[in-house]
């Protein structure tokens, strides 16, 4: 931002780009990992509130936590090794990335209220603005961008 004082232009230093908040956690697949990932994400959202002054209502926080739960659960169930949860956020959105060791890409099934289970990716697609899946050298990465603004 630049202030104009008596015709003079004074740089304030606030026009410097700010890096998003980033945190990552590693999980082994031991019992309790999914709850730990949700707790990690809740703490991350709290840091966005304090460090970014983000106005995040309970619904937006719940959506981030649900996306984390679904993606971490999929990694836990379908990979043969540890997985990584990576969160990146600003005052407007959180990107949830989960890396796991399985090269098999997740399948999104058509909506079917009669089906028991396999609704995880369907839920993520409803809650996220963008969902991407890509292979990485050690497996795959599933990313979902969740908007924090109330609609």
Short mmCIF file of C-alpha atoms in Angstrom, two decimals:
data_model
loop_
_atom_site.label_atom_id
_atom_site.label_comp_id
_atom_site.label_asym_id
_atom_site.label_seq_id
_atom_site.Cartn_x
_atom_site.Cartn_y
_atom_site.Cartn_z
CA UNK A 1 0.00 0.00 0.00
CA UNK A 2 1.22 3.52 -0.72
CA UNK A 3 0.19 6.59 1.25
CA UNK A 4 0.04 10.04 -0.28
CA UNK A 5 1.04 12.66 2.29
CA UNK A 6 1.11 16.27 1.12
CA UNK A 7 1.67 15.09 -2.45
CA UNK A 8 4.60 12.83 -1.52
CA UNK A 9 4.41 9.11 -2.17
CA UNK A 10 5.57 7.10 0.83
CA UNK A 11 5.88 3.31 0.59
CA UNK A 12 4.43 1.74 3.73
CA UNK A 13 5.92 -1.73 3.30
CA UNK A 14 2.52 -3.41 3.44
CA UNK A 15 2.47 -4.09 -0.28
CA UNK A 16 4.87 -7.01 0.11
CA UNK A 17 3.24 -10.33 -0.89
CA UNK A 18 2.44 -12.55 2.06
CA UNK A 19 3.06 -16.30 1.88
CA UNK A 20 0.13 -18.60 2.68
CA UNK A 21 0.22 -20.48 5.96
CA UNK A 22 1.57 -23.99 5.30
CA UNK A 23 1.79 -27.01 7.56
CA UNK A 24 2.27 -30.72 6.97
CA UNK A 25 1.98 -33.85 9.10
CA UNK A 26 3.05 -37.45 8.53
CA UNK A 27 0.85 -40.38 9.54
CA UNK A 28 1.72 -44.06 9.73
CA UNK A 29 -1.76 -45.51 9.56
CA UNK A 30 -1.82 -46.50 13.23
CA UNK A 31 -5.22 -46.38 14.96
CA UNK A 32 -6.20 -42.80 15.77
CA UNK A 33 -4.44 -41.21 12.80
CA UNK A 34 -7.64 -39.91 11.24
CA UNK A 35 -8.65 -38.19 14.49
CA UNK A 36 -5.12 -36.78 14.78
CA UNK A 37 -5.39 -35.39 11.24
CA UNK A 38 -8.71 -33.70 12.09
CA UNK A 39 -7.16 -32.19 15.21
CA UNK A 40 -4.16 -31.01 13.18
CA UNK A 41 -6.53 -29.37 10.68
CA UNK A 42 -8.60 -27.73 13.45
CA UNK A 43 -5.42 -26.25 14.92
CA UNK A 44 -4.43 -25.04 11.43
CA UNK A 45 -7.80 -23.28 10.99
CA UNK A 46 -7.30 -21.66 14.39
CA UNK A 47 -3.92 -20.35 13.26
CA UNK A 48 -5.54 -18.92 10.12
CA UNK A 49 -7.97 -17.08 12.38
CA UNK A 50 -5.19 -15.56 14.48
CA UNK A 51 -2.33 -15.11 11.98
CA UNK A 52 -4.40 -14.18 8.92
CA UNK A 53 -7.35 -12.63 10.79
CA UNK A 54 -9.48 -14.97 8.70
CA UNK A 55 -13.20 -14.86 9.39
CA UNK A 56 -13.98 -18.57 9.35
CA UNK A 57 -17.42 -19.61 10.55
CA UNK A 58 -18.19 -22.99 12.08
CA UNK A 59 -19.63 -24.33 8.83
CA UNK A 60 -16.47 -23.53 6.85
CA UNK A 61 -14.32 -25.11 9.55
CA UNK A 62 -16.51 -28.22 9.56
CA UNK A 63 -16.18 -28.46 5.76
CA UNK A 64 -12.37 -28.31 5.97
CA UNK A 65 -12.37 -30.98 8.69
CA UNK A 66 -14.72 -33.22 6.70
CA UNK A 67 -12.55 -32.94 3.57
CA UNK A 68 -9.48 -33.80 5.68
CA UNK A 69 -11.33 -36.79 7.18
CA UNK A 70 -12.43 -38.13 3.82
CA UNK A 71 -9.06 -37.75 2.07
CA UNK A 72 -7.06 -39.12 4.99
CA UNK A 73 -9.49 -42.02 5.40
CA UNK A 74 -9.07 -42.89 1.71
CA UNK A 75 -5.27 -42.80 2.04
CA UNK A 76 -5.46 -44.90 5.20
CA UNK A 77 -7.66 -47.55 3.59
CA UNK A 78 -6.20 -47.74 0.11
CA UNK A 79 -2.45 -47.28 0.46
CA UNK A 80 0.16 -49.69 1.73
CA UNK A 81 2.24 -47.18 3.55
CA UNK A 82 2.39 -43.92 5.38
CA UNK A 83 0.70 -40.78 4.10
CA UNK A 84 1.22 -37.06 4.39
CA UNK A 85 -1.39 -34.38 5.03
CA UNK A 86 -0.39 -30.95 3.76
CA UNK A 87 -2.49 -27.84 4.43
CA UNK A 88 -2.07 -24.43 2.81
CA UNK A 89 -4.35 -21.54 3.63
CA UNK A 90 -5.12 -17.86 3.48
CA UNK A 91 -8.07 -15.85 4.70
CA UNK A 92 -10.16 -17.06 1.73
CA UNK A 93 -9.37 -20.76 1.15
CA UNK A 94 -7.64 -23.86 2.44
CA UNK A 95 -6.01 -26.39 0.15
CA UNK A 96 -5.97 -29.91 1.58
CA UNK A 97 -3.41 -32.26 -0.03
CA UNK A 98 -2.92 -35.89 0.88
CA UNK A 99 0.01 -37.86 -0.48
CA UNK A 100 0.03 -41.64 -0.24
CA UNK A 101 2.08 -44.52 -1.64
CA UNK A 102 -0.61 -46.08 -3.82
CA UNK A 103 -0.42 -45.30 -7.54
CA UNK A 104 -4.09 -46.33 -7.98
CA UNK A 105 -6.18 -43.23 -8.62
CA UNK A 106 -9.37 -42.88 -6.57
CA UNK A 107 -12.69 -43.56 -8.24
CA UNK A 108 -15.65 -41.25 -7.91
CA UNK A 109 -18.85 -43.24 -8.04
CA UNK A 110 -22.15 -41.80 -9.29
CA UNK A 111 -24.57 -40.60 -6.64
CA UNK A 112 -26.49 -43.48 -5.18
CA UNK A 113 -28.26 -43.02 -1.83
CA UNK A 114 -28.79 -46.79 -1.67
CA UNK A 115 -25.06 -47.54 -1.75
CA UNK A 116 -23.38 -48.19 1.57
CA UNK A 117 -19.94 -46.57 1.68
CA UNK A 118 -17.75 -45.22 -1.11
CA UNK A 119 -19.18 -41.70 -0.80
CA UNK A 120 -15.91 -40.03 0.29
CA UNK A 121 -14.81 -38.53 -3.00
CA UNK A 122 -18.40 -37.59 -3.79
CA UNK A 123 -18.52 -35.59 -0.53
CA UNK A 124 -15.17 -33.94 -1.26
CA UNK A 125 -16.38 -32.85 -4.71
CA UNK A 126 -19.48 -31.25 -3.18
CA UNK A 127 -17.51 -29.32 -0.54
CA UNK A 128 -14.47 -28.25 -2.57
CA UNK A 129 -14.21 -25.63 -5.28
CA UNK A 130 -11.56 -27.73 -7.04
CA UNK A 131 -10.38 -31.33 -6.68
CA UNK A 132 -7.31 -32.67 -8.46
CA UNK A 133 -5.64 -36.07 -8.46
CA UNK A 134 -2.19 -36.66 -9.84
CA UNK A 135 0.46 -39.32 -9.74
CA UNK A 136 3.71 -38.39 -8.03
CA UNK A 137 6.96 -40.39 -8.00
CA UNK A 138 6.01 -42.31 -4.85
CA UNK A 139 2.26 -42.69 -5.37
CA UNK A 140 -0.39 -40.01 -5.76
CA UNK A 141 -1.53 -36.66 -4.45
CA UNK A 142 -5.18 -35.74 -3.98
CA UNK A 143 -5.87 -32.02 -3.50
CA UNK A 144 -9.05 -30.16 -2.66
CA UNK A 145 -9.53 -26.40 -2.38
CA UNK A 146 -12.17 -25.40 0.18
CA UNK A 147 -13.45 -21.83 0.17
CA UNK A 148 -13.75 -20.23 3.60
CA UNK A 149 -16.24 -17.54 2.70
CA UNK A 150 -19.88 -18.16 3.52
CA UNK A 151 -22.05 -18.61 0.49
#
